[in-house]
mmCIF file of C-alpha atoms in Angstrom:
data_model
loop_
_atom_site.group_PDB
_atom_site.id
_atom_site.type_symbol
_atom_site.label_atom_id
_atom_site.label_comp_id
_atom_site.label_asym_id
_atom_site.label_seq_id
_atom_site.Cartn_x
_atom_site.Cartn_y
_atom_site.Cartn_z
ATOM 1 C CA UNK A 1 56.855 11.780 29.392
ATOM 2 C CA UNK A 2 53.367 10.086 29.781
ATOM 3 C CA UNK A 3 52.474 7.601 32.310
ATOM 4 C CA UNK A 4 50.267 5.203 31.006
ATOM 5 C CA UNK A 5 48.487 2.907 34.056
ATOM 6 C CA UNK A 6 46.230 -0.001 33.347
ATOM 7 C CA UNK A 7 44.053 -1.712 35.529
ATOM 8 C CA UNK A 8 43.922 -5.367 35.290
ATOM 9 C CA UNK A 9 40.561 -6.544 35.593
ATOM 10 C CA UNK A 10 40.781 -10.336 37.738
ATOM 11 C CA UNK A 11 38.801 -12.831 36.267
ATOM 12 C CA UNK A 12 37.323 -15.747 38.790
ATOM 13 C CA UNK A 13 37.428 -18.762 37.389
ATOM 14 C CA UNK A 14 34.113 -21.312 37.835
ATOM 15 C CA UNK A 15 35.853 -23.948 40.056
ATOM 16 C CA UNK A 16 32.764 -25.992 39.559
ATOM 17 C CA UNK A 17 33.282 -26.487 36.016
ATOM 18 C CA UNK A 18 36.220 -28.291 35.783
ATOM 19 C CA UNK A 19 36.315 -30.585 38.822
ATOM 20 C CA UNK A 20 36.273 -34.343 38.482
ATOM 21 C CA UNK A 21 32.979 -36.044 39.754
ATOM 22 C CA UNK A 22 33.842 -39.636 41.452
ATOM 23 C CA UNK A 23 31.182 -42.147 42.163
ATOM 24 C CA UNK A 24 30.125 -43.385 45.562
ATOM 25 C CA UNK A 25 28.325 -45.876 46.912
ATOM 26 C CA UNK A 26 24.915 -43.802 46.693
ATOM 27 C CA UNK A 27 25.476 -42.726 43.348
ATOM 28 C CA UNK A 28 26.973 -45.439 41.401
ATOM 29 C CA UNK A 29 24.356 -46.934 38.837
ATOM 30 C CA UNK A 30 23.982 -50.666 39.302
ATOM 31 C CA UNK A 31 22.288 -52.104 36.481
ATOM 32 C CA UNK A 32 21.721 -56.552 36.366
ATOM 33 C CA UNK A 33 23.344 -58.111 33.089
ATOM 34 C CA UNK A 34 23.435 -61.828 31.375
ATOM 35 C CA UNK A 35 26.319 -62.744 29.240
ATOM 36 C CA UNK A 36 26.000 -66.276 27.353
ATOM 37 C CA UNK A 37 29.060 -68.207 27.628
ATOM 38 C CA UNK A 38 28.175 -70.291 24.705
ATOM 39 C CA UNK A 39 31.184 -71.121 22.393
ATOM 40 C CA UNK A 40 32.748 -68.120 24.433
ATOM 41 C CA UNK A 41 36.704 -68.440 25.026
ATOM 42 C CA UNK A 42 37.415 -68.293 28.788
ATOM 43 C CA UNK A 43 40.293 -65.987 29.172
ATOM 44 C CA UNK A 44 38.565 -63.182 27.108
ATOM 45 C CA UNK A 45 35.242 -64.147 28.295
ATOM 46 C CA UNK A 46 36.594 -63.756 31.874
ATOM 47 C CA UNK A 47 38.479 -60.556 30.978
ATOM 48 C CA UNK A 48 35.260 -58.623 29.862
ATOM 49 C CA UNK A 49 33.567 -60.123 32.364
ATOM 50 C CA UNK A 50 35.757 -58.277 35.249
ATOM 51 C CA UNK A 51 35.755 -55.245 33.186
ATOM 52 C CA UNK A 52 31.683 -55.396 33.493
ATOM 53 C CA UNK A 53 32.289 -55.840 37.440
ATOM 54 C CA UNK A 54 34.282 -53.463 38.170
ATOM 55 C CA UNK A 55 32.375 -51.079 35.933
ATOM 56 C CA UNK A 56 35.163 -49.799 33.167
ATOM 57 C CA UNK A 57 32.958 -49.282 30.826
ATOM 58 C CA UNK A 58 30.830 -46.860 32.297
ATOM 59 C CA UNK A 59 32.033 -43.015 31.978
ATOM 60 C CA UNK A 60 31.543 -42.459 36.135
ATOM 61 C CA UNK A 61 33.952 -45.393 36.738
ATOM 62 C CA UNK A 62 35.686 -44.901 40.260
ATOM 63 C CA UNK A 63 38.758 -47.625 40.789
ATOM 64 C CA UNK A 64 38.233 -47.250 44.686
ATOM 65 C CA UNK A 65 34.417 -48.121 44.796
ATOM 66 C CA UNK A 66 32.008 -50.757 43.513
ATOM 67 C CA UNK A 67 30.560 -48.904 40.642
ATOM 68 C CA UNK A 68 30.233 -52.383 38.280
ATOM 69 C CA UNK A 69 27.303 -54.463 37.595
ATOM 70 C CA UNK A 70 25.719 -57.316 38.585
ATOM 71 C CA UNK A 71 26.488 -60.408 36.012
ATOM 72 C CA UNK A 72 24.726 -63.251 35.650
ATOM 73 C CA UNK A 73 26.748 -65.862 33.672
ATOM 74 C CA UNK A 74 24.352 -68.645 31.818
ATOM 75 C CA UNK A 75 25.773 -71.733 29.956
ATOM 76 C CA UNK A 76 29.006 -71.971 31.673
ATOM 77 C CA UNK A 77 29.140 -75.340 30.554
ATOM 78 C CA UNK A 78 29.455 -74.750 26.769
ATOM 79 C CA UNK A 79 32.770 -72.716 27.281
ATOM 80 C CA UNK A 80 35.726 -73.498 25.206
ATOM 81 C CA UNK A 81 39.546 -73.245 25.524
ATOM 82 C CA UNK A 82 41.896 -72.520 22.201
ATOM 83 C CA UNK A 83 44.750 -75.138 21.603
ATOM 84 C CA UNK A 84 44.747 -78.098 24.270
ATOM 85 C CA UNK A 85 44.339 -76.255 27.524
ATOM 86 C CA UNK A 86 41.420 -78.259 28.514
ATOM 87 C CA UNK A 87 44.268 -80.805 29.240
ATOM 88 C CA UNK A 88 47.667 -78.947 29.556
ATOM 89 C CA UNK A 89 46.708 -75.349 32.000
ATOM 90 C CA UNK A 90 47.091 -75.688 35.659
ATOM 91 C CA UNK A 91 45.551 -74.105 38.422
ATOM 92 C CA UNK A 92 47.696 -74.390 41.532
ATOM 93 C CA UNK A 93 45.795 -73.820 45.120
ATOM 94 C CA UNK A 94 48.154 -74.147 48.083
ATOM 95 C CA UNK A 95 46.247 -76.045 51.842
ATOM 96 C CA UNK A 96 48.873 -74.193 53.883
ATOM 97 C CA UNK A 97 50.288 -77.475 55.033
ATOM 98 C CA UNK A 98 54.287 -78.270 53.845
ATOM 99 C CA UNK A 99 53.866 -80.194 50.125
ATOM 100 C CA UNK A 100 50.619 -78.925 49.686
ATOM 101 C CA UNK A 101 50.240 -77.444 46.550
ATOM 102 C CA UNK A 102 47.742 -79.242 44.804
ATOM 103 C CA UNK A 103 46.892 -78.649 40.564
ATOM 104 C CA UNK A 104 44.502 -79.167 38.592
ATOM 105 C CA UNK A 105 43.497 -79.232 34.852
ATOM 106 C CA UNK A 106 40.540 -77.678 34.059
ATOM 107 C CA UNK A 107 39.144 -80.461 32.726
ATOM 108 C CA UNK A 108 39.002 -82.351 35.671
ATOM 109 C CA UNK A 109 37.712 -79.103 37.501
ATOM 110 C CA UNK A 110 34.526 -79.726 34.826
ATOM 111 C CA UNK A 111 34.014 -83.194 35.549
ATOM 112 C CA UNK A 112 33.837 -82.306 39.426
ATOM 113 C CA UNK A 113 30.106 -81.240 41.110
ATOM 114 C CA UNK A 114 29.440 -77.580 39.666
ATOM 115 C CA UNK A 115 32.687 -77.126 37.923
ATOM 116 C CA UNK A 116 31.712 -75.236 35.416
ATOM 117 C CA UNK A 117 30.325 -72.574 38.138
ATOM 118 C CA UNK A 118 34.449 -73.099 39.233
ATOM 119 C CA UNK A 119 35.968 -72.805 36.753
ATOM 120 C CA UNK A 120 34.322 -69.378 35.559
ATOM 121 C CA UNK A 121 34.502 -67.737 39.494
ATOM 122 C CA UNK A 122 38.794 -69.005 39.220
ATOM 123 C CA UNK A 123 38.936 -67.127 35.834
ATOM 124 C CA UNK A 124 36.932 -64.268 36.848
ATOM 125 C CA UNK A 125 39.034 -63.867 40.362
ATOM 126 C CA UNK A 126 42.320 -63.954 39.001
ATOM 127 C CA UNK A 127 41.472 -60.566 36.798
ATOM 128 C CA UNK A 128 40.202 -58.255 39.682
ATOM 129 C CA UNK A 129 42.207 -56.533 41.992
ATOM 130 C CA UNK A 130 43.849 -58.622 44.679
ATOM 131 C CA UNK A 131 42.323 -56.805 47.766
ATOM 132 C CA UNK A 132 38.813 -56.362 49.906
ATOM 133 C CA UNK A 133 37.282 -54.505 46.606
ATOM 134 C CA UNK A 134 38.050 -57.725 44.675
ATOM 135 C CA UNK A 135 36.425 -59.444 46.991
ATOM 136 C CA UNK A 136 33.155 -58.136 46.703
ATOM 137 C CA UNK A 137 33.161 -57.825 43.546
ATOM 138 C CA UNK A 138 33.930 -61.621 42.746
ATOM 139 C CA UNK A 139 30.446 -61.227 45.305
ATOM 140 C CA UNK A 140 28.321 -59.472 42.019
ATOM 141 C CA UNK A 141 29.031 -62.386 39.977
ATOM 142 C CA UNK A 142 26.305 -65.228 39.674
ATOM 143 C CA UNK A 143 27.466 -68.564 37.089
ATOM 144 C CA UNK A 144 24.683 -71.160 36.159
ATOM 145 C CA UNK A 145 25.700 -74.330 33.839
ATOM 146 C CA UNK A 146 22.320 -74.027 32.209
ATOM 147 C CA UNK A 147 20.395 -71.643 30.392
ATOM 148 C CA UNK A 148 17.849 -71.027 33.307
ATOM 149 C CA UNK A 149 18.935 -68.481 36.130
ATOM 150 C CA UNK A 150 17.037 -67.488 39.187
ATOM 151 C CA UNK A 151 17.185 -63.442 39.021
ATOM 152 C CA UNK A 152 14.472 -62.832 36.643
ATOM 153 C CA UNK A 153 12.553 -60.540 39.798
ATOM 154 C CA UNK A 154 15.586 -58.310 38.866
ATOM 155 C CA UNK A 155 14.676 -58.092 35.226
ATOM 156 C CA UNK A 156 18.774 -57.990 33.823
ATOM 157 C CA UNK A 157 18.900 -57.141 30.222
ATOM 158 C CA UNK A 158 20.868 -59.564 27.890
ATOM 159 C CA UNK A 159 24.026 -57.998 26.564
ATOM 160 C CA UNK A 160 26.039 -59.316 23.234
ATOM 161 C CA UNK A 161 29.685 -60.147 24.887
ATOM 162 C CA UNK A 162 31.206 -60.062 21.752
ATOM 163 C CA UNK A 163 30.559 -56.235 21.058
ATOM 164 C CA UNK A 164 32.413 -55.189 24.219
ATOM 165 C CA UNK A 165 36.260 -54.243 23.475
#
């Protein structure tokens, strides 16, 4: 009869390699964009537009912290609908009074005092998170009717919406 004993040797693992590294506030990379909204569709317009703002496409992206960037939106006025939802969408607000829900078209939300600046924040809103984080985020998000913006001291690089997925 032999007895045969082994000694298993324990192996450590590196617990440094495999954890995940989350953004903060210090370390999240704000960068300034532009996006031209000429001949752009709203809804998908608006939908890359949050994704840019809350930062999905960048490979640290955090969902608890503001790791997005910074978009200027120029030409808001040249924005198109599909079909005839110029005339036929609603957007319903509520005054908090009873029989005070109040609609409206976004065509007459062009025709009012910087609607096009409206219309474009109501889009953008409705596709960020419903809570504090959405707030200030909606806060990183600049809309001019014409081509001429006023953040040029931050030097924002152009970007080609249509090459975003």
């Amino acid at each position: 009869m032999f007895l045969v004993v082994t000694f298993k040797k324990i192996l450590r693992v590196d617990t440094l390699s495999y954890k995940t590294i989350s953004a903060n506030k210090e370390t999240a990379t704000k960068e300034w964009v532009v996006v031209d909204a000429t001949d752009q569709v709203v809804g998908r317009l608006g939908a890359k537009v949050a994704k840019l703002l809350r930062g999905k496409y960048k490979p640290n992206f955090t969902p608890h912290v503001d790791c997005g960037d910074n978009v200027i939106i120029i030409n808001a006025d040249k924005v198109k609908f599909t079909g005839n939802k110029w005339n036929d969408k609603v957007y319903l607000s509520y005054t908090g009074y009873p029989g005070g829900q109040r609609e409206i078209t976004p065509a007459r939300l062009m025709a009012k005092p910087n609607g096009a600046e409206k219309l474009m924040k109501k889009v953008v809103k409705g596709m960020l998170p419903k809570n504090r984080l959405g707030a200030k985020l909606l806060g990183n998000l600049y809309v001019y009717a014409g081509s001429e913006h006023k953040h040029e001291a931050q030097t924002p690089k152009v970007i080609d919406i249509n090459t975003l997925k």
